[in-house]
């Protein structure tokens, strides 16, 4: 039985080695990264679409110095891997495969301020910043209703997440040429790709600035926690504050979510429903692998949400659950203030 192609450690669905390696060869993997990627000269019958796309991105006919593109380590690895794929059709299929692996996002991400302008498809992307050692790194989430565009977004999300705003803003979009991905793109998608990268760079800078100034989600959390502690003291004396819950053995994600939110937000009402059994086909998250937990629905009422819009409320919860969110697949949130719950 032939083994599948591998690209960036991920098998390419539905493709075999027959045309390239013969029947007895091992699985194909990208060669070690090199400092330069050489592309063949453009043919005279180059299509009008390809000619137009060159106005947005550099020509593929010249040598591209990978080191000069200032890529993140993950993005450099994927650029070399895509460049090593022998044909355009396979690269296209790999982008679609990456689109299928992009994690689902909450509806709080699909808001106007996160929409990428100038894309043929609808694209939403957002990010958060977290301290990692001495660095403030950025992590992205996003979605698109177009499969190929979603594949490009998945490439950027994977390639840029976990890096500093400085590293992200240094990335040269010419890497899409070095990876030979531009051969798959129409002029409209070329522009959409450039817009996606530009928005992600802008959001990285904003997230880093908020983190440095103690604003944004972290600032909202600190302010909300300080305010709610004062308001909660009287309510707790009257027995209105939820102070405990019944832990469930073998459900670490469930227990961690409730423990964190009850301790920090001091809710007047909270209910967490584990819907993982309804989404068994979405396995792959760490929570699912560890304990069969992947999908949750949260209903919470707390003073901390007073004066915060929907997006800020969700961001506050995501920030508080920073260690849990990467391990689960989805968290549906209904967050209200006590006045809204009356």
mmCIF file of C-alpha atoms in Angstrom:
data_model
loop_
_atom_site.group_PDB
_atom_site.id
_atom_site.type_symbol
_atom_site.label_atom_id
_atom_site.label_comp_id
_atom_site.label_asym_id
_atom_site.label_seq_id
_atom_site.Cartn_x
_atom_site.Cartn_y
_atom_site.Cartn_z
ATOM 1 C CA UNK A 1 0.000 0.000 0.000
ATOM 2 C CA UNK A 2 1.428 3.352 -1.037
ATOM 3 C CA UNK A 3 1.934 5.978 1.633
ATOM 4 C CA UNK A 4 0.511 9.496 1.142
ATOM 5 C CA UNK A 5 2.400 12.659 0.422
ATOM 6 C CA UNK A 6 3.309 14.667 3.485
ATOM 7 C CA UNK A 7 3.505 18.444 3.553
ATOM 8 C CA UNK A 8 4.509 20.253 6.727
ATOM 9 C CA UNK A 9 3.903 16.997 8.555
ATOM 10 C CA UNK A 10 0.309 16.716 7.289
ATOM 11 C CA UNK A 11 -0.732 14.016 4.763
ATOM 12 C CA UNK A 12 -2.245 15.229 1.518
ATOM 13 C CA UNK A 13 -5.624 13.551 1.265
ATOM 14 C CA UNK A 14 -6.296 11.315 -1.715
ATOM 15 C CA UNK A 15 -2.856 11.506 -3.357
ATOM 16 C CA UNK A 16 -0.489 8.581 -3.929
ATOM 17 C CA UNK A 17 3.133 8.262 -4.978
ATOM 18 C CA UNK A 18 2.726 6.348 -8.201
ATOM 19 C CA UNK A 19 3.655 9.136 -10.600
ATOM 20 C CA UNK A 20 6.756 10.231 -8.694
ATOM 21 C CA UNK A 21 8.279 7.542 -6.514
ATOM 22 C CA UNK A 22 7.306 4.159 -7.869
ATOM 23 C CA UNK A 23 5.659 1.314 -5.996
ATOM 24 C CA UNK A 24 8.315 0.613 -3.374
ATOM 25 C CA UNK A 25 9.201 4.145 -2.241
ATOM 26 C CA UNK A 26 8.642 5.605 1.208
ATOM 27 C CA UNK A 27 6.397 8.598 1.806
ATOM 28 C CA UNK A 28 7.577 11.806 0.176
ATOM 29 C CA UNK A 29 8.505 14.623 2.520
ATOM 30 C CA UNK A 30 9.802 18.112 1.740
ATOM 31 C CA UNK A 31 13.581 18.481 1.558
ATOM 32 C CA UNK A 32 15.486 20.434 4.186
ATOM 33 C CA UNK A 33 14.896 24.209 3.987
ATOM 34 C CA UNK A 34 17.299 26.120 1.772
ATOM 35 C CA UNK A 35 18.157 29.769 1.686
ATOM 36 C CA UNK A 36 17.046 30.223 -1.920
ATOM 37 C CA UNK A 37 14.221 28.775 -4.010
ATOM 38 C CA UNK A 38 14.721 28.770 -7.804
ATOM 39 C CA UNK A 39 11.719 28.907 -10.081
ATOM 40 C CA UNK A 40 11.561 28.150 -13.839
ATOM 41 C CA UNK A 41 11.296 31.021 -16.302
ATOM 42 C CA UNK A 42 7.783 32.055 -17.207
ATOM 43 C CA UNK A 43 6.500 30.653 -20.526
ATOM 44 C CA UNK A 44 5.547 32.962 -23.379
ATOM 45 C CA UNK A 45 1.967 31.666 -23.250
ATOM 46 C CA UNK A 46 1.489 32.930 -19.706
ATOM 47 C CA UNK A 47 -2.199 33.640 -19.122
ATOM 48 C CA UNK A 48 -3.616 37.120 -18.825
ATOM 49 C CA UNK A 49 -4.611 36.349 -15.194
ATOM 50 C CA UNK A 50 -1.069 35.403 -14.315
ATOM 51 C CA UNK A 51 0.262 38.539 -15.947
ATOM 52 C CA UNK A 52 -2.168 40.663 -13.989
ATOM 53 C CA UNK A 53 -1.287 38.945 -10.711
ATOM 54 C CA UNK A 54 2.331 39.921 -11.184
ATOM 55 C CA UNK A 55 1.360 43.531 -10.658
ATOM 56 C CA UNK A 56 0.379 42.695 -7.074
ATOM 57 C CA UNK A 57 3.197 40.269 -6.325
ATOM 58 C CA UNK A 58 6.694 39.892 -7.773
ATOM 59 C CA UNK A 59 7.405 37.734 -10.811
ATOM 60 C CA UNK A 60 8.201 34.051 -10.338
ATOM 61 C CA UNK A 61 10.943 34.153 -12.944
ATOM 62 C CA UNK A 62 13.625 35.484 -10.599
ATOM 63 C CA UNK A 63 15.475 33.790 -7.789
ATOM 64 C CA UNK A 64 13.913 34.568 -4.427
ATOM 65 C CA UNK A 65 16.140 34.835 -1.394
ATOM 66 C CA UNK A 66 14.167 33.187 1.420
ATOM 67 C CA UNK A 67 16.308 34.796 4.104
ATOM 68 C CA UNK A 68 15.455 38.242 2.739
ATOM 69 C CA UNK A 69 11.741 37.577 3.216
ATOM 70 C CA UNK A 70 12.088 37.628 7.023
ATOM 71 C CA UNK A 71 9.741 34.668 7.466
ATOM 72 C CA UNK A 72 8.763 33.163 10.787
ATOM 73 C CA UNK A 73 10.230 29.663 11.339
ATOM 74 C CA UNK A 74 6.871 27.967 10.688
ATOM 75 C CA UNK A 75 6.169 30.060 7.605
ATOM 76 C CA UNK A 76 9.642 29.374 6.193
ATOM 77 C CA UNK A 77 9.150 25.648 6.699
ATOM 78 C CA UNK A 78 5.791 25.693 4.904
ATOM 79 C CA UNK A 79 7.136 27.912 2.102
ATOM 80 C CA UNK A 80 9.912 25.424 1.343
ATOM 81 C CA UNK A 81 7.476 22.528 1.661
ATOM 82 C CA UNK A 82 4.980 24.013 -0.822
ATOM 83 C CA UNK A 83 7.802 24.914 -3.222
ATOM 84 C CA UNK A 84 8.834 21.258 -3.188
ATOM 85 C CA UNK A 85 5.430 19.995 -4.353
ATOM 86 C CA UNK A 86 5.891 19.045 -8.015
ATOM 87 C CA UNK A 87 2.645 20.365 -9.518
ATOM 88 C CA UNK A 88 0.106 23.166 -9.153
ATOM 89 C CA UNK A 89 -2.865 20.816 -8.748
ATOM 90 C CA UNK A 90 -1.306 19.192 -5.690
ATOM 91 C CA UNK A 91 -0.532 22.574 -4.105
ATOM 92 C CA UNK A 92 -4.148 23.598 -4.695
ATOM 93 C CA UNK A 93 -5.415 20.419 -3.024
ATOM 94 C CA UNK A 94 -3.106 20.973 -0.068
ATOM 95 C CA UNK A 95 -4.520 24.472 0.481
ATOM 96 C CA UNK A 96 -8.031 22.981 0.497
ATOM 97 C CA UNK A 97 -6.851 20.355 2.986
ATOM 98 C CA UNK A 98 -5.439 23.068 5.249
ATOM 99 C CA UNK A 99 -8.784 24.879 5.011
ATOM 100 C CA UNK A 100 -10.515 21.786 6.358
ATOM 101 C CA UNK A 101 -8.123 21.734 9.335
ATOM 102 C CA UNK A 102 -8.645 25.376 10.349
ATOM 103 C CA UNK A 103 -10.300 25.356 13.808
ATOM 104 C CA UNK A 104 -13.874 26.583 14.062
ATOM 105 C CA UNK A 105 -14.373 30.058 15.494
ATOM 106 C CA UNK A 106 -17.012 31.577 17.722
ATOM 107 C CA UNK A 107 -19.536 33.960 16.191
ATOM 108 C CA UNK A 108 -17.884 36.739 18.222
ATOM 109 C CA UNK A 109 -15.064 36.651 15.639
ATOM 110 C CA UNK A 110 -17.480 37.243 12.755
ATOM 111 C CA UNK A 111 -18.041 40.929 13.456
ATOM 112 C CA UNK A 112 -17.492 43.931 11.138
ATOM 113 C CA UNK A 113 -14.292 45.067 12.867
ATOM 114 C CA UNK A 114 -12.680 41.690 12.076
ATOM 115 C CA UNK A 115 -13.717 41.561 8.405
ATOM 116 C CA UNK A 116 -10.916 41.736 5.844
ATOM 117 C CA UNK A 117 -11.721 44.297 3.116
ATOM 118 C CA UNK A 118 -11.128 43.685 -0.576
ATOM 119 C CA UNK A 119 -11.523 39.882 -0.581
ATOM 120 C CA UNK A 120 -13.625 37.951 -3.100
ATOM 121 C CA UNK A 121 -14.815 35.773 -0.216
ATOM 122 C CA UNK A 122 -15.908 36.900 3.229
ATOM 123 C CA UNK A 123 -12.959 36.681 5.636
ATOM 124 C CA UNK A 124 -12.843 37.395 9.364
ATOM 125 C CA UNK A 125 -9.658 37.290 11.429
ATOM 126 C CA UNK A 126 -8.749 38.311 14.961
ATOM 127 C CA UNK A 127 -5.901 37.774 17.389
ATOM 128 C CA UNK A 128 -4.942 37.856 21.044
ATOM 129 C CA UNK A 129 -1.581 38.521 22.674
ATOM 130 C CA UNK A 130 -0.083 36.471 25.485
ATOM 131 C CA UNK A 131 3.147 36.590 27.422
ATOM 132 C CA UNK A 132 5.495 33.746 26.553
ATOM 133 C CA UNK A 133 8.728 34.018 28.491
ATOM 134 C CA UNK A 134 10.167 37.429 27.763
ATOM 135 C CA UNK A 135 8.119 37.884 24.581
ATOM 136 C CA UNK A 136 4.569 39.022 23.946
ATOM 137 C CA UNK A 137 3.357 36.691 21.188
ATOM 138 C CA UNK A 138 0.260 36.863 19.013
ATOM 139 C CA UNK A 139 -2.190 34.032 18.237
ATOM 140 C CA UNK A 140 -4.753 34.220 15.446
ATOM 141 C CA UNK A 141 -8.214 32.813 14.772
ATOM 142 C CA UNK A 142 -10.227 33.255 11.614
ATOM 143 C CA UNK A 143 -12.676 31.907 9.070
ATOM 144 C CA UNK A 144 -13.787 32.364 5.460
ATOM 145 C CA UNK A 145 -16.734 31.199 3.384
ATOM 146 C CA UNK A 146 -14.446 30.470 0.411
ATOM 147 C CA UNK A 147 -12.463 27.221 0.519
ATOM 148 C CA UNK A 148 -9.316 28.379 -1.275
ATOM 149 C CA UNK A 149 -9.320 31.680 0.615
ATOM 150 C CA UNK A 150 -9.797 29.719 3.840
ATOM 151 C CA UNK A 151 -6.757 27.631 2.900
ATOM 152 C CA UNK A 152 -4.668 30.779 2.473
ATOM 153 C CA UNK A 153 -5.972 32.055 5.806
ATOM 154 C CA UNK A 154 -5.100 28.738 7.470
ATOM 155 C CA UNK A 155 -1.574 29.045 6.084
ATOM 156 C CA UNK A 156 -1.210 32.533 7.579
ATOM 157 C CA UNK A 157 -2.817 31.599 10.911
ATOM 158 C CA UNK A 158 -0.449 28.668 11.312
ATOM 159 C CA UNK A 159 2.585 30.525 10.003
ATOM 160 C CA UNK A 160 2.190 33.694 12.080
ATOM 161 C CA UNK A 161 0.684 32.484 15.371
ATOM 162 C CA UNK A 162 3.075 32.241 18.288
ATOM 163 C CA UNK A 163 5.300 35.042 16.965
ATOM 164 C CA UNK A 164 5.872 38.612 18.098
ATOM 165 C CA UNK A 165 4.290 41.584 16.338
ATOM 166 C CA UNK A 166 7.765 42.623 15.189
ATOM 167 C CA UNK A 167 8.365 39.243 13.538
ATOM 168 C CA UNK A 168 4.916 39.274 11.918
ATOM 169 C CA UNK A 169 5.242 42.788 10.508
ATOM 170 C CA UNK A 170 8.639 41.945 9.004
ATOM 171 C CA UNK A 171 7.187 39.166 6.802
ATOM 172 C CA UNK A 172 7.461 39.918 3.074
ATOM 173 C CA UNK A 173 4.347 38.791 1.115
ATOM 174 C CA UNK A 174 6.657 37.669 -1.691
ATOM 175 C CA UNK A 175 6.865 34.327 0.131
ATOM 176 C CA UNK A 176 3.686 33.286 -1.709
ATOM 177 C CA UNK A 177 5.778 33.439 -4.888
ATOM 178 C CA UNK A 178 8.607 31.422 -3.372
ATOM 179 C CA UNK A 179 6.073 28.787 -2.308
ATOM 180 C CA UNK A 180 4.669 28.732 -5.886
ATOM 181 C CA UNK A 181 1.204 29.281 -4.419
ATOM 182 C CA UNK A 182 0.702 32.400 -6.556
ATOM 183 C CA UNK A 183 0.354 30.130 -9.593
ATOM 184 C CA UNK A 184 -2.963 28.981 -8.103
ATOM 185 C CA UNK A 185 -4.315 32.482 -7.466
ATOM 186 C CA UNK A 186 -6.349 34.801 -9.686
ATOM 187 C CA UNK A 187 -5.581 38.535 -9.507
ATOM 188 C CA UNK A 188 -8.561 38.964 -7.166
ATOM 189 C CA UNK A 189 -7.264 36.330 -4.774
ATOM 190 C CA UNK A 190 -3.774 37.829 -4.977
ATOM 191 C CA UNK A 191 -5.230 41.090 -3.687
ATOM 192 C CA UNK A 192 -7.266 39.246 -1.088
ATOM 193 C CA UNK A 193 -4.155 37.497 0.180
ATOM 194 C CA UNK A 194 -2.300 40.804 0.464
ATOM 195 C CA UNK A 195 -5.240 42.312 2.355
ATOM 196 C CA UNK A 196 -5.398 39.363 4.751
ATOM 197 C CA UNK A 197 -1.719 39.666 5.564
ATOM 198 C CA UNK A 198 -1.992 43.449 5.970
ATOM 199 C CA UNK A 199 -4.922 43.134 8.383
ATOM 200 C CA UNK A 200 -3.136 40.440 10.396
ATOM 201 C CA UNK A 201 -0.054 42.647 10.664
ATOM 202 C CA UNK A 202 -2.161 45.581 11.810
ATOM 203 C CA UNK A 203 -3.981 43.488 14.402
ATOM 204 C CA UNK A 204 -0.668 42.101 15.688
ATOM 205 C CA UNK A 205 0.610 45.618 16.294
ATOM 206 C CA UNK A 206 -2.609 46.630 18.039
ATOM 207 C CA UNK A 207 -2.620 43.521 20.229
ATOM 208 C CA UNK A 208 1.006 44.070 21.193
ATOM 209 C CA UNK A 209 0.303 47.709 22.049
ATOM 210 C CA UNK A 210 -2.651 46.724 24.211
ATOM 211 C CA UNK A 211 -0.554 44.116 25.956
ATOM 212 C CA UNK A 212 2.282 46.550 26.565
ATOM 213 C CA UNK A 213 -0.070 49.180 27.939
ATOM 214 C CA UNK A 214 -2.101 46.767 30.006
ATOM 215 C CA UNK A 215 -5.171 47.540 27.899
ATOM 216 C CA UNK A 216 -7.339 45.390 25.649
ATOM 217 C CA UNK A 217 -8.601 42.114 27.001
ATOM 218 C CA UNK A 218 -6.138 42.005 29.873
ATOM 219 C CA UNK A 219 -7.042 45.544 30.875
ATOM 220 C CA UNK A 220 -10.736 44.756 30.642
ATOM 221 C CA UNK A 221 -10.234 41.657 32.775
ATOM 222 C CA UNK A 222 -8.364 43.553 35.453
ATOM 223 C CA UNK A 223 -10.925 46.361 35.480
ATOM 224 C CA UNK A 224 -13.870 43.987 35.472
ATOM 225 C CA UNK A 225 -12.394 41.834 38.230
ATOM 226 C CA UNK A 226 -11.663 44.867 40.413
ATOM 227 C CA UNK A 227 -15.142 46.286 39.919
ATOM 228 C CA UNK A 228 -16.959 43.017 40.398
ATOM 229 C CA UNK A 229 -15.101 42.197 43.601
ATOM 230 C CA UNK A 230 -16.566 45.283 45.244
ATOM 231 C CA UNK A 231 -20.068 44.685 43.917
ATOM 232 C CA UNK A 232 -19.887 40.969 44.668
ATOM 233 C CA UNK A 233 -19.094 41.390 48.337
ATOM 234 C CA UNK A 234 -22.607 42.567 49.147
ATOM 235 C CA UNK A 235 -24.223 40.096 46.781
ATOM 236 C CA UNK A 236 -22.214 37.221 48.188
ATOM 237 C CA UNK A 237 -23.382 38.148 51.673
ATOM 238 C CA UNK A 238 -26.945 37.813 50.397
ATOM 239 C CA UNK A 239 -26.162 34.434 48.848
ATOM 240 C CA UNK A 240 -26.528 35.577 45.206
ATOM 241 C CA UNK A 241 -22.997 34.723 44.079
ATOM 242 C CA UNK A 242 -22.135 31.249 42.787
ATOM 243 C CA UNK A 243 -19.128 30.110 44.817
ATOM 244 C CA UNK A 244 -18.799 26.401 44.014
ATOM 245 C CA UNK A 245 -19.806 23.623 41.650
ATOM 246 C CA UNK A 246 -19.820 19.832 41.562
ATOM 247 C CA UNK A 247 -16.667 18.626 39.844
ATOM 248 C CA UNK A 248 -17.024 15.738 37.405
ATOM 249 C CA UNK A 249 -14.350 13.066 37.556
ATOM 250 C CA UNK A 250 -12.530 12.551 34.280
ATOM 251 C CA UNK A 251 -13.645 15.929 32.851
ATOM 252 C CA UNK A 252 -10.647 18.274 33.375
ATOM 253 C CA UNK A 253 -11.757 20.825 30.755
ATOM 254 C CA UNK A 254 -15.228 21.146 32.280
ATOM 255 C CA UNK A 255 -13.821 21.497 35.779
ATOM 256 C CA UNK A 256 -11.177 24.029 34.733
ATOM 257 C CA UNK A 257 -13.667 26.261 32.905
ATOM 258 C CA UNK A 258 -16.107 26.436 35.795
ATOM 259 C CA UNK A 259 -13.413 26.800 38.455
ATOM 260 C CA UNK A 260 -11.757 29.717 36.669
ATOM 261 C CA UNK A 261 -14.916 31.635 35.808
ATOM 262 C CA UNK A 262 -16.503 31.186 39.242
ATOM 263 C CA UNK A 263 -13.333 32.272 41.021
ATOM 264 C CA UNK A 264 -12.618 35.340 38.892
ATOM 265 C CA UNK A 265 -15.994 36.599 37.635
ATOM 266 C CA UNK A 266 -18.107 35.677 40.697
ATOM 267 C CA UNK A 267 -21.223 35.029 38.595
ATOM 268 C CA UNK A 268 -24.777 35.187 39.895
ATOM 269 C CA UNK A 269 -25.638 32.328 37.535
ATOM 270 C CA UNK A 270 -23.533 29.949 35.476
ATOM 271 C CA UNK A 271 -24.261 26.813 33.485
ATOM 272 C CA UNK A 272 -21.794 24.837 31.369
ATOM 273 C CA UNK A 273 -23.067 22.118 29.043
ATOM 274 C CA UNK A 274 -20.713 19.552 27.517
ATOM 275 C CA UNK A 275 -21.905 18.912 23.955
ATOM 276 C CA UNK A 276 -18.848 16.922 22.903
ATOM 277 C CA UNK A 277 -20.830 13.747 22.253
ATOM 278 C CA UNK A 278 -22.759 15.556 19.496
ATOM 279 C CA UNK A 279 -19.529 16.409 17.668
ATOM 280 C CA UNK A 280 -17.596 13.158 17.744
ATOM 281 C CA UNK A 281 -16.581 13.693 14.114
ATOM 282 C CA UNK A 282 -14.624 16.830 15.103
ATOM 283 C CA UNK A 283 -12.037 14.942 17.113
ATOM 284 C CA UNK A 284 -8.501 16.329 17.016
ATOM 285 C CA UNK A 285 -8.456 18.856 19.816
ATOM 286 C CA UNK A 286 -6.237 18.126 22.792
ATOM 287 C CA UNK A 287 -9.242 18.053 25.102
ATOM 288 C CA UNK A 288 -10.860 15.380 22.958
ATOM 289 C CA UNK A 289 -7.705 13.297 22.937
ATOM 290 C CA UNK A 290 -7.251 13.617 26.702
ATOM 291 C CA UNK A 291 -10.805 13.235 27.991
ATOM 292 C CA UNK A 292 -13.296 13.280 25.124
ATOM 293 C CA UNK A 293 -14.083 16.978 25.688
ATOM 294 C CA UNK A 294 -14.272 19.290 22.663
ATOM 295 C CA UNK A 295 -17.487 21.351 22.516
ATOM 296 C CA UNK A 296 -19.130 23.349 25.308
ATOM 297 C CA UNK A 297 -22.024 25.791 25.681
ATOM 298 C CA UNK A 298 -21.656 28.406 28.435
ATOM 299 C CA UNK A 299 -24.385 30.564 29.961
ATOM 300 C CA UNK A 300 -23.135 33.046 32.531
ATOM 301 C CA UNK A 301 -24.500 36.126 34.317
ATOM 302 C CA UNK A 302 -22.016 38.407 36.072
ATOM 303 C CA UNK A 303 -21.503 42.041 37.052
ATOM 304 C CA UNK A 304 -18.206 41.936 35.166
ATOM 305 C CA UNK A 305 -20.085 42.203 31.858
ATOM 306 C CA UNK A 306 -21.835 45.456 32.726
ATOM 307 C CA UNK A 307 -20.795 48.129 30.210
ATOM 308 C CA UNK A 308 -18.940 45.681 27.926
ATOM 309 C CA UNK A 309 -20.147 44.934 24.400
ATOM 310 C CA UNK A 310 -20.571 41.372 23.133
ATOM 311 C CA UNK A 311 -17.085 41.138 21.628
ATOM 312 C CA UNK A 312 -15.398 42.403 24.808
ATOM 313 C CA UNK A 313 -17.357 39.951 26.937
ATOM 314 C CA UNK A 314 -16.250 37.042 24.798
ATOM 315 C CA UNK A 315 -12.657 38.284 24.718
ATOM 316 C CA UNK A 316 -12.690 38.525 28.502
ATOM 317 C CA UNK A 317 -13.809 34.909 28.823
ATOM 318 C CA UNK A 318 -11.278 33.731 26.219
ATOM 319 C CA UNK A 319 -8.492 35.537 28.072
ATOM 320 C CA UNK A 320 -9.453 33.996 31.412
ATOM 321 C CA UNK A 321 -9.594 30.551 29.805
ATOM 322 C CA UNK A 322 -6.272 31.023 28.015
ATOM 323 C CA UNK A 323 -4.920 27.629 29.054
ATOM 324 C CA UNK A 324 -8.139 25.781 28.218
ATOM 325 C CA UNK A 325 -9.174 27.288 24.869
ATOM 326 C CA UNK A 326 -6.320 25.744 22.808
ATOM 327 C CA UNK A 327 -7.384 22.316 24.072
ATOM 328 C CA UNK A 328 -11.039 22.448 23.033
ATOM 329 C CA UNK A 329 -12.716 22.806 19.651
ATOM 330 C CA UNK A 330 -15.505 25.296 20.350
ATOM 331 C CA UNK A 331 -17.111 27.282 23.163
ATOM 332 C CA UNK A 332 -20.577 28.744 22.582
ATOM 333 C CA UNK A 333 -21.086 31.714 24.917
ATOM 334 C CA UNK A 334 -24.087 33.558 26.302
ATOM 335 C CA UNK A 335 -22.728 36.252 28.642
ATOM 336 C CA UNK A 336 -25.127 38.732 30.285
ATOM 337 C CA UNK A 337 -25.080 41.259 33.062
ATOM 338 C CA UNK A 338 -27.563 40.890 35.960
ATOM 339 C CA UNK A 339 -29.659 43.792 34.623
ATOM 340 C CA UNK A 340 -30.003 42.009 31.272
ATOM 341 C CA UNK A 341 -30.975 38.750 32.964
ATOM 342 C CA UNK A 342 -33.870 40.275 34.906
#
